Short mmCIF file of C-alpha atoms in Angstrom, two decimals:
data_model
loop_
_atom_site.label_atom_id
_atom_site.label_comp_id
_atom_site.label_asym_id
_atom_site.label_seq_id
_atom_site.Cartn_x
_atom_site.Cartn_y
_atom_site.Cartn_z
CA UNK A 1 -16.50 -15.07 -12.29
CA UNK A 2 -16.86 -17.98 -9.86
CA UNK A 3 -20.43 -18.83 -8.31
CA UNK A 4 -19.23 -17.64 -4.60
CA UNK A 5 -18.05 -14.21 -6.37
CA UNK A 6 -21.62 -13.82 -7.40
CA UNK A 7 -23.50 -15.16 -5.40
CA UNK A 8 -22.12 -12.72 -3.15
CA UNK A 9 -22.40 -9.35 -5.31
CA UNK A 10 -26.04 -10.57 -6.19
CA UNK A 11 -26.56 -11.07 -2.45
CA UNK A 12 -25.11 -7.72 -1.39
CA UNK A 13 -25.98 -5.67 -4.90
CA UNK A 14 -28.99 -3.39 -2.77
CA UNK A 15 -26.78 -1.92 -0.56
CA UNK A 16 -23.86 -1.72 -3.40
CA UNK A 17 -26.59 0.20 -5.83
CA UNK A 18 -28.07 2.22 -2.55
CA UNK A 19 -24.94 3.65 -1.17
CA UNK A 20 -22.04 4.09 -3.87
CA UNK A 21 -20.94 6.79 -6.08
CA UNK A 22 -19.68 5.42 -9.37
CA UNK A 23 -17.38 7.90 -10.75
CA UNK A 24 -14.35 7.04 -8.43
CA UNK A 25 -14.69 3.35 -8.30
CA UNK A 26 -14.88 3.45 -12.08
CA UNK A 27 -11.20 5.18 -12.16
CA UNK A 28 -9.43 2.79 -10.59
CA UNK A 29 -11.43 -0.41 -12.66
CA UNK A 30 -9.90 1.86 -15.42
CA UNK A 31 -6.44 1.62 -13.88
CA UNK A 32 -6.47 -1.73 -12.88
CA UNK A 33 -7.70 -2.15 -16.71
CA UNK A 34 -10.68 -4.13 -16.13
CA UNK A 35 -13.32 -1.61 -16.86
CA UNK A 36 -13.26 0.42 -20.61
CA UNK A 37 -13.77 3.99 -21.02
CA UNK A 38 -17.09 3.38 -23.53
CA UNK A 39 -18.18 1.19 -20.08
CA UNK A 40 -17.72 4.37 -17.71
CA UNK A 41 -19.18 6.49 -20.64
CA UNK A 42 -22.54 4.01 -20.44
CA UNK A 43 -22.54 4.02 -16.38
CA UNK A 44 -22.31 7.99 -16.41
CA UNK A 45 -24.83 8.05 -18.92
CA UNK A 46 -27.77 6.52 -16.37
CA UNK A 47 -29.60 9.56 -14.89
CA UNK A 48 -29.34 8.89 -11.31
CA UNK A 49 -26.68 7.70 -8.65
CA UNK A 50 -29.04 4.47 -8.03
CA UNK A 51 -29.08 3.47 -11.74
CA UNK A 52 -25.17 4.02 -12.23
CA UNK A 53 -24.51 1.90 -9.80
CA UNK A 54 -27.01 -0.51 -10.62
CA UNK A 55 -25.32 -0.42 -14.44
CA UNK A 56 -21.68 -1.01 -13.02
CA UNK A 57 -22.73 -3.93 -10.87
CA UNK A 58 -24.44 -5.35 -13.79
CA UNK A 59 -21.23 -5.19 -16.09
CA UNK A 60 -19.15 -6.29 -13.30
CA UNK A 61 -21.63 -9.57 -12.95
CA UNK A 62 -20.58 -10.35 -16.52
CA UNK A 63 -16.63 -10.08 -16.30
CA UNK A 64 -14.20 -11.97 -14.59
CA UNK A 65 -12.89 -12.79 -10.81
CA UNK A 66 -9.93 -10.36 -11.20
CA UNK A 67 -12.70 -7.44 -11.80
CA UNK A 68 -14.28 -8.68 -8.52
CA UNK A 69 -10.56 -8.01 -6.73
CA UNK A 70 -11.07 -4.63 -8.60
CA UNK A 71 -13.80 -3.43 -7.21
CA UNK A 72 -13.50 -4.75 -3.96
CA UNK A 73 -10.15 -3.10 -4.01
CA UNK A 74 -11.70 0.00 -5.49
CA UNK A 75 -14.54 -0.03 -2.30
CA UNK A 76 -11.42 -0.52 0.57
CA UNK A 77 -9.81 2.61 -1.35
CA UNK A 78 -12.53 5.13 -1.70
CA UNK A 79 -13.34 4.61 1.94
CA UNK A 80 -16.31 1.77 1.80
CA UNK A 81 -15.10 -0.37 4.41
CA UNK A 82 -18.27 -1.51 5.59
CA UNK A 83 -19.19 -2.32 2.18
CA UNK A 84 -16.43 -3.79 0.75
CA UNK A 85 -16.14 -6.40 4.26
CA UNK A 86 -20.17 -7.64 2.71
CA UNK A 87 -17.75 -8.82 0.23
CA UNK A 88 -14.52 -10.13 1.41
CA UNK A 89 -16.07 -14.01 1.91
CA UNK A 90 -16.35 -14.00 -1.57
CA UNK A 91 -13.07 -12.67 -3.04
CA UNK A 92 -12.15 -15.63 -5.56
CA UNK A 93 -8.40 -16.93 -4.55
CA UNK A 94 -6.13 -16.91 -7.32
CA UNK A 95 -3.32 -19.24 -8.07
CA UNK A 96 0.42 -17.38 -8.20
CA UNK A 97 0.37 -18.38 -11.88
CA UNK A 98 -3.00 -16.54 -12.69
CA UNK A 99 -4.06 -13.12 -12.12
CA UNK A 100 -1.18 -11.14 -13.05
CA UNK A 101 -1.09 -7.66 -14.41
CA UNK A 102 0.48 -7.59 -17.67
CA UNK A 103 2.40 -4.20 -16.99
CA UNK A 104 3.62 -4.13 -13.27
CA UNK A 105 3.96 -8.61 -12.54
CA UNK A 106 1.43 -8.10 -10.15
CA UNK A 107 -1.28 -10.54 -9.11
CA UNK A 108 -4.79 -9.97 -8.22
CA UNK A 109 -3.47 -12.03 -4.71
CA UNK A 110 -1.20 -9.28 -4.27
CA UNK A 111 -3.37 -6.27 -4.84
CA UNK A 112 -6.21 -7.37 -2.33
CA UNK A 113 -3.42 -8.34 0.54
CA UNK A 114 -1.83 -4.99 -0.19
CA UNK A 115 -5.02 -3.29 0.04
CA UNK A 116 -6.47 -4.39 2.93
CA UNK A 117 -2.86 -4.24 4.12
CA UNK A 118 -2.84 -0.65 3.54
CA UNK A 119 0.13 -0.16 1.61
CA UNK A 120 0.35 2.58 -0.77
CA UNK A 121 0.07 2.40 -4.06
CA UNK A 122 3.03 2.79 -6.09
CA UNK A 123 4.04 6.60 -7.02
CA UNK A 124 2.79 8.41 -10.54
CA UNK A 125 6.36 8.80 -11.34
CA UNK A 126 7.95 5.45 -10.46
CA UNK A 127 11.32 4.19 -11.11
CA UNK A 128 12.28 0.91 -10.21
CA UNK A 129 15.58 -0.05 -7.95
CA UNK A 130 15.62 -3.70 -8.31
CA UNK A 131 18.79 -4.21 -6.91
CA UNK A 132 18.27 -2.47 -3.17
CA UNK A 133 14.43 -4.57 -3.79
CA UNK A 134 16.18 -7.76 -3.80
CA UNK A 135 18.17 -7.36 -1.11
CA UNK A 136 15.14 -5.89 1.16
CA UNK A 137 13.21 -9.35 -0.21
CA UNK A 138 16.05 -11.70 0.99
CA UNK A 139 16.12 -10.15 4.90
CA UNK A 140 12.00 -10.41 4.89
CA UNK A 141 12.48 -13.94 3.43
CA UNK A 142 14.99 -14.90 6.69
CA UNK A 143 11.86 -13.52 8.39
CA UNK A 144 9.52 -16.88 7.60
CA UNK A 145 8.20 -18.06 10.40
CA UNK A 146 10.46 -16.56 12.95
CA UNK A 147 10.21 -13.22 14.52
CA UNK A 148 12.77 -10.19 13.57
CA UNK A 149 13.26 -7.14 12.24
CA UNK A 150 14.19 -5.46 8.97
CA UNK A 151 15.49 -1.80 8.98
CA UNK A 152 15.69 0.22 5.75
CA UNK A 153 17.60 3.11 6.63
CA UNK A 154 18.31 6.08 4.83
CA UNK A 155 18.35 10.16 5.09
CA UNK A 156 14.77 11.55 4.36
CA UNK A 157 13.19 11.87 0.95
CA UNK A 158 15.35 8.81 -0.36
CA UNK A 159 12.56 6.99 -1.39
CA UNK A 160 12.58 4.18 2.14
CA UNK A 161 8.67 3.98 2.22
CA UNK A 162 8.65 3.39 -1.65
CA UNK A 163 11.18 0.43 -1.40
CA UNK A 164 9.52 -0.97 1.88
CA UNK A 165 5.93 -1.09 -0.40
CA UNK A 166 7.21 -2.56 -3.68
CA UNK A 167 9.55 -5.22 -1.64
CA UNK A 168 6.28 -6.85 -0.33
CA UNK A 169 4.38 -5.79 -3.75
CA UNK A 170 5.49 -9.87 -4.71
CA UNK A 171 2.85 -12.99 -4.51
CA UNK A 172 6.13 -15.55 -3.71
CA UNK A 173 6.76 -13.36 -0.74
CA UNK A 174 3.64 -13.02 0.72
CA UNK A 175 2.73 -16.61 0.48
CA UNK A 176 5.50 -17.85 1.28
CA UNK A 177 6.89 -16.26 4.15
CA UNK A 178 3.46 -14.04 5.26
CA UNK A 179 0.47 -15.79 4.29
CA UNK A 180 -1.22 -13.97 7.44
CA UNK A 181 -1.19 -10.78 5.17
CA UNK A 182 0.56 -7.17 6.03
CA UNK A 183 -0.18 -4.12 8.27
CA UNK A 184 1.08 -0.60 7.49
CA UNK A 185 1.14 1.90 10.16
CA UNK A 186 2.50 5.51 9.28
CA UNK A 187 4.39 6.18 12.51
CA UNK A 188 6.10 9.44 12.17
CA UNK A 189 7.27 11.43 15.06
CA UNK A 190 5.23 10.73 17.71
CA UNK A 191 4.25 11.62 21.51
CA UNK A 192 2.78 9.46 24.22
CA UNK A 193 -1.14 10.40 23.35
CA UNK A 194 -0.20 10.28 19.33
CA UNK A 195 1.69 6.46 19.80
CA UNK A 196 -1.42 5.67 22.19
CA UNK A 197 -3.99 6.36 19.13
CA UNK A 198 -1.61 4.72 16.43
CA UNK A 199 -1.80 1.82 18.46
CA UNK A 200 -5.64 2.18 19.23
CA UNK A 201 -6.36 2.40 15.58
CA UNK A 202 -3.98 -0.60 14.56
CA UNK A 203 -5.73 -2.78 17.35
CA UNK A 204 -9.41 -1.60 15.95
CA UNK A 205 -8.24 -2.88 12.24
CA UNK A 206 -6.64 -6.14 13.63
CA UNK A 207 -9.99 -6.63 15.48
CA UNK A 208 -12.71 -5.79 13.23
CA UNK A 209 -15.32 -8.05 14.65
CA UNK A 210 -14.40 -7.42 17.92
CA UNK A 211 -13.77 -11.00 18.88
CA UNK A 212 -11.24 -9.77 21.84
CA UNK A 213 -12.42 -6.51 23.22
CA UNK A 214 -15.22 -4.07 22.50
CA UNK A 215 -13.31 -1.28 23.89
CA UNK A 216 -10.00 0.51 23.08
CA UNK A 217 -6.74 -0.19 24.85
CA UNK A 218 -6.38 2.83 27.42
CA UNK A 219 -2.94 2.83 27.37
CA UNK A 220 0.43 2.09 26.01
CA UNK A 221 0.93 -1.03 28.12
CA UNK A 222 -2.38 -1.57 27.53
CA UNK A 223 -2.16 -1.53 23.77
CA UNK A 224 0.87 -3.56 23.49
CA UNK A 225 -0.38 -6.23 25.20
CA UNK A 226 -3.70 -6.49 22.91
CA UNK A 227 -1.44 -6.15 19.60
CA UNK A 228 0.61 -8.90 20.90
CA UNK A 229 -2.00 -11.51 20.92
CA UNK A 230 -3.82 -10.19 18.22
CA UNK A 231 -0.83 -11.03 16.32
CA UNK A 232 -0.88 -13.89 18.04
CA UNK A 233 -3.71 -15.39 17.99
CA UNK A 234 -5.46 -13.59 15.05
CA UNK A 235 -2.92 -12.70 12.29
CA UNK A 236 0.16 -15.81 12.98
CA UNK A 237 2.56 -15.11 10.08
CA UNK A 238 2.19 -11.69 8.97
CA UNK A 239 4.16 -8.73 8.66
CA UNK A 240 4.00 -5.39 10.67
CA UNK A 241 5.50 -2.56 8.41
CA UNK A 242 6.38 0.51 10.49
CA UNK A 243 7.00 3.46 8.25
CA UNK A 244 8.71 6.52 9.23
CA UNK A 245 10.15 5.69 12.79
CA UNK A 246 11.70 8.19 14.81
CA UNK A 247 11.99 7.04 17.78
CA UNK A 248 13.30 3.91 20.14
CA UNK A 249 11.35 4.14 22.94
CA UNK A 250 7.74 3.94 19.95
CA UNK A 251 9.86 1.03 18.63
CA UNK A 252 9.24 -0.42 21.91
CA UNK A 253 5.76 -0.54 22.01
CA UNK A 254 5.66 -3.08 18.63
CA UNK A 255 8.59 -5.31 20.30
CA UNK A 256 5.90 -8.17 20.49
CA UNK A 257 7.84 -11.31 18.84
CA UNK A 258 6.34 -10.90 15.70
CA UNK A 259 7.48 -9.98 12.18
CA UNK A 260 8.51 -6.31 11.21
CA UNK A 261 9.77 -4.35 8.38
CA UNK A 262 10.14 -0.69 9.33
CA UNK A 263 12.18 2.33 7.95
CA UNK A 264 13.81 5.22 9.80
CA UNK A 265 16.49 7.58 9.26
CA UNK A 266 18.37 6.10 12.92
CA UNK A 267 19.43 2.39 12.34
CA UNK A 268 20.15 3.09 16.06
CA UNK A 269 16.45 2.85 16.78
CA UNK A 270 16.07 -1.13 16.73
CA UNK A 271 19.02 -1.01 19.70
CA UNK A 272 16.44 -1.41 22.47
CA UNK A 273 14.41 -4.43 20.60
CA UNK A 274 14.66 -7.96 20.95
CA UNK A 275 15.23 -10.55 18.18
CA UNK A 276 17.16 -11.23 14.77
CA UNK A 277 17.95 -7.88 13.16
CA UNK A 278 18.95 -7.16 9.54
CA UNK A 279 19.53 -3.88 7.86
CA UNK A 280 19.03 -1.69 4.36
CA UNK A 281 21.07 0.60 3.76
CA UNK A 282 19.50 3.25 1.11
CA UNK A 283 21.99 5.97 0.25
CA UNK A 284 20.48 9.70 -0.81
CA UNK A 285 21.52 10.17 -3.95
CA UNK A 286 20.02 8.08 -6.89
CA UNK A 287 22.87 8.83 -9.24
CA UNK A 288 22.81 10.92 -12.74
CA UNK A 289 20.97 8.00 -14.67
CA UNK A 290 18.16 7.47 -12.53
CA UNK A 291 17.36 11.30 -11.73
CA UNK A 292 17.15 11.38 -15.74
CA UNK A 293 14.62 8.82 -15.63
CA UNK A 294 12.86 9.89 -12.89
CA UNK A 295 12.30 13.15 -15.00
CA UNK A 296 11.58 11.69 -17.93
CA UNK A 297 8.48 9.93 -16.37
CA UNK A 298 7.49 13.31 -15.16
CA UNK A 299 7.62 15.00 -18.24
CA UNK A 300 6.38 12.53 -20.49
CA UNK A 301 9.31 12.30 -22.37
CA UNK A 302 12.13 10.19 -23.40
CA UNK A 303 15.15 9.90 -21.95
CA UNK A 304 17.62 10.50 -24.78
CA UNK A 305 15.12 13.59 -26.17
CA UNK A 306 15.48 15.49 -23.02
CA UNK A 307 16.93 18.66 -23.80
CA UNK A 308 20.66 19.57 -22.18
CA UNK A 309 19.08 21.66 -19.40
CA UNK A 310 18.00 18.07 -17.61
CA UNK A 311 21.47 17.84 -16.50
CA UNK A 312 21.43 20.94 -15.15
CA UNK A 313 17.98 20.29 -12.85
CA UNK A 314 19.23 17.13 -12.07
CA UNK A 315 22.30 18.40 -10.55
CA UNK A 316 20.36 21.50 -9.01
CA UNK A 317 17.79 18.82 -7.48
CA UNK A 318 20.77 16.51 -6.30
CA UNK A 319 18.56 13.98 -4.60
CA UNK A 320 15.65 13.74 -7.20
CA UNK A 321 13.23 12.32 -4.76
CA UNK A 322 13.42 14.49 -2.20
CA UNK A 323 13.09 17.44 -4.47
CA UNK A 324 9.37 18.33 -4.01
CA UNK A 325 7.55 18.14 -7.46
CA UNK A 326 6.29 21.85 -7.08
CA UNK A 327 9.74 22.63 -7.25
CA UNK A 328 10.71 20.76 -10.04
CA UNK A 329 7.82 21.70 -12.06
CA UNK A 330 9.26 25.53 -11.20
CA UNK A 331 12.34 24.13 -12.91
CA UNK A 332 11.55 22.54 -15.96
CA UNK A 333 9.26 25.62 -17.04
CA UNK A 334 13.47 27.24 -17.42
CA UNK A 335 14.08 25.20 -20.12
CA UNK A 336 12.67 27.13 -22.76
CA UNK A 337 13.75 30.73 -20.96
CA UNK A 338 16.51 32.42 -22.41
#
C-alpha cells in the first residue's frame, strides 16, 4: 500500500474502529478476493465490535492498494458514506495495466468509478452479450467530449439496465472518453413531485460539499438549471446514465448538453431532446443457447449435463430474463416429478 493510502487509514482508523460493523464489509473483501476466509474467521473471533474492526483495519494496513479500493468500495456499499469520503483523498490511482481482477478484466479504477458512480453490480447469474456490449461501447465512444445521447431500447425484462452497466464496466472507456466519472439515476415512471426529488437527490450527490448551494432546488426548472452547471462546472466529461425512462417530457429535464446513456422501452422518448443521438436496439428473446446458459449458472450445473426438461423451461420461460427467478425456481423443482 502506498504512504498516502495509509497515512490516511491510520489518520481516519478511530472513527473506522468506532463506527463499523465488520461482518458485511468482510463479504465483499471476500468477493473482491482480497480478504481470506481464515482472515474473517480471526476478525469474528475478537469479542467486541470495537476490536473487530480494529483487527480488519490492522490486516488491511498490511495488504495492498487494491484492498484499500476494497474497502473503500465495501464502506460506499454498505451505506458509510460519510466514512468512506474520510477516505477518498487517499484512494491510490492505478495504471489501466495494473489492478485487474483476474476473473471479470476489471480494474480496481473501474470498481471505485463504478461505485461511487452507483452502478449496480453485475447480476448472481450473469451471462455475457459481448456483441450488443460492443456496439453500446462504440456509440458512448462517439460521445468523447461532445454532448449526445445513447438509447438502449428494448421491451421490459430484456436485460437494458444490465447491458447499460457492463458497457461502462471498461477502464479504456472511462478514461478515455469520461474521465469525469458516471452518475446512475433509476428513473422509472415518474410524476412531477417524484422527477422533482430524483433531481433533488442527483444535485445533493453532484454537490457533496455544497460548493454551489446549501439548499435544494425547489423546482423542476429549478433543478435543471443547478444539474446543468454542476455538470458543468463540477463533473466536465462524465456520463449521466438514465435507467428505466418512461417518459419524454422527464427526458427533458436532463437535456443539459452533457453526456447520456439511458434505456427505455420508447426510442420515441429522445424525440423532444437536443443533440447527436444513437440507438441500441436489444431484442426480447435471448435465443435457445443463452437461456441454457443462463440456467445453467442458476443451477450450478453444466450446460451439456442439464437434463432434457431444460428445453422445456426454456421454452415455457421464452424470455429467460424476464422470467422472475421465483418462478423459475417453481420450474426446475418439475424436473424430477413424474
Amino acid at each position: 500500500m502506498d504512504a498516502k493510502a495509509r497515512n490516511c487509514l491510520l489518520q481516519h482508523r478511530e472513527a473506522l474502529e468506532k463506527d463499523i460493523k465488520t461482518s458485511y464489509i468482510m463479504d465483499h473483501m471476500i468477493s473482491d478476493g482480497f480478504l481470506t476466509i481464515s482472515e474473517e474467521e480471526k476478525v469474528r473471533n475478537e469479542p467486541t465490535q470495537q476490536q473487530r474492526a480494529a483487527m480488519l483495519i490492522k490486516m488491511i494496513l498490511k495488504k495492498d492498494n487494491d484492498s484499500y479500493i476494497s474497502f473503500y468500495n465495501a464502506l460506499l456499499h454498505e451505506g458509510y458514506k460519510d466514512l468512506a469520503a474520510l477516505l477518498h483523498d487517499g484512494i491510490p490511482v492505478v495504471s489501466s495495466s495494473s489492478g485487474k481482477d483476474s476473473v471479470s478484466g476489471i480494474t480496481s479504477y473501474v470498481r471505485t468509478v463504478l461505485c461511487e458512480g452507483g452502478v449496480p453490480q453485475r447480476p448472481v447469474v450473469f451471462v455475457t452479450r459481448k456483441k450488443l456490449v460492443n456496439a453500446i461501447q462504440q456509440k458512448l465512444s462517439k460521445l468523447k467530449g461532445e454532448p449526445g445521447w445513447v438509447t438502449i431500447h428494448g421491451m421490459a425484462g430484456c436485460g437494458k439496465s444490465v447491458l447499460a452497466a457492463e458497457a461502462v464496466r471498461d477502464h479504456s472507456l472511462l478514461e478515455d472518453c469520461f474521465p469525469g466519472g458516471v452518475h446512475w439515476v433509476s428513473v422509472g415512471k415518474q410524476d412531477k413531485s417524484g422527477l422533482l426529488m430524483k433531481l433533488q437527490n442527483l444535485c445533493t450527490r453532484l454537490d457533496q460539499d455544497e460548493s454551489f448551494s446549501q439548499r435544494l432546488p425547489l423546482n423542476i426548472e429549478e433543478a435543471k438549471d443547478r444539474l446543468r452547471i454542476l455538470m458543468l462546472r463540477k463533473h466536465p466529461r462524465s456520463l449521466l446514465i438514465l435507467d428505466d425512462v418512461w417518459d419524454s417530457w422527464v427526458l427533458k429535464a436532463f437535456d443539459n448538453q452533457c453526456q447520456i446513456l439511458l434505456t427505455t422501452r420508447d426510442k420515441s422518448v429522445t424525440d423532444s431532446v437536443m443533440g447527436p443521438k444513437y440507438v441500441v436496439p436489444v431484442e426480447s428473446s435471448l435465443g435457445k443457447e443463452k437461456g441454457l446458459e443462463i440456467l445453467s449458472l442458476f443451477v450450478n450445473m453444466k450446460k451439456a449435463d442439464l437434463p432434457e426438461q431444460a428445453h422445456s423451461i426454456i421454452k415455457e420461460c421464452k424470455v429467460v430474463e424476464r422470467c422472475h427467478w421465483g418462478i423459475l425456481t417453481d420450474l426446475l423443482h418439475k424436473w424430477n416429478q413424474p
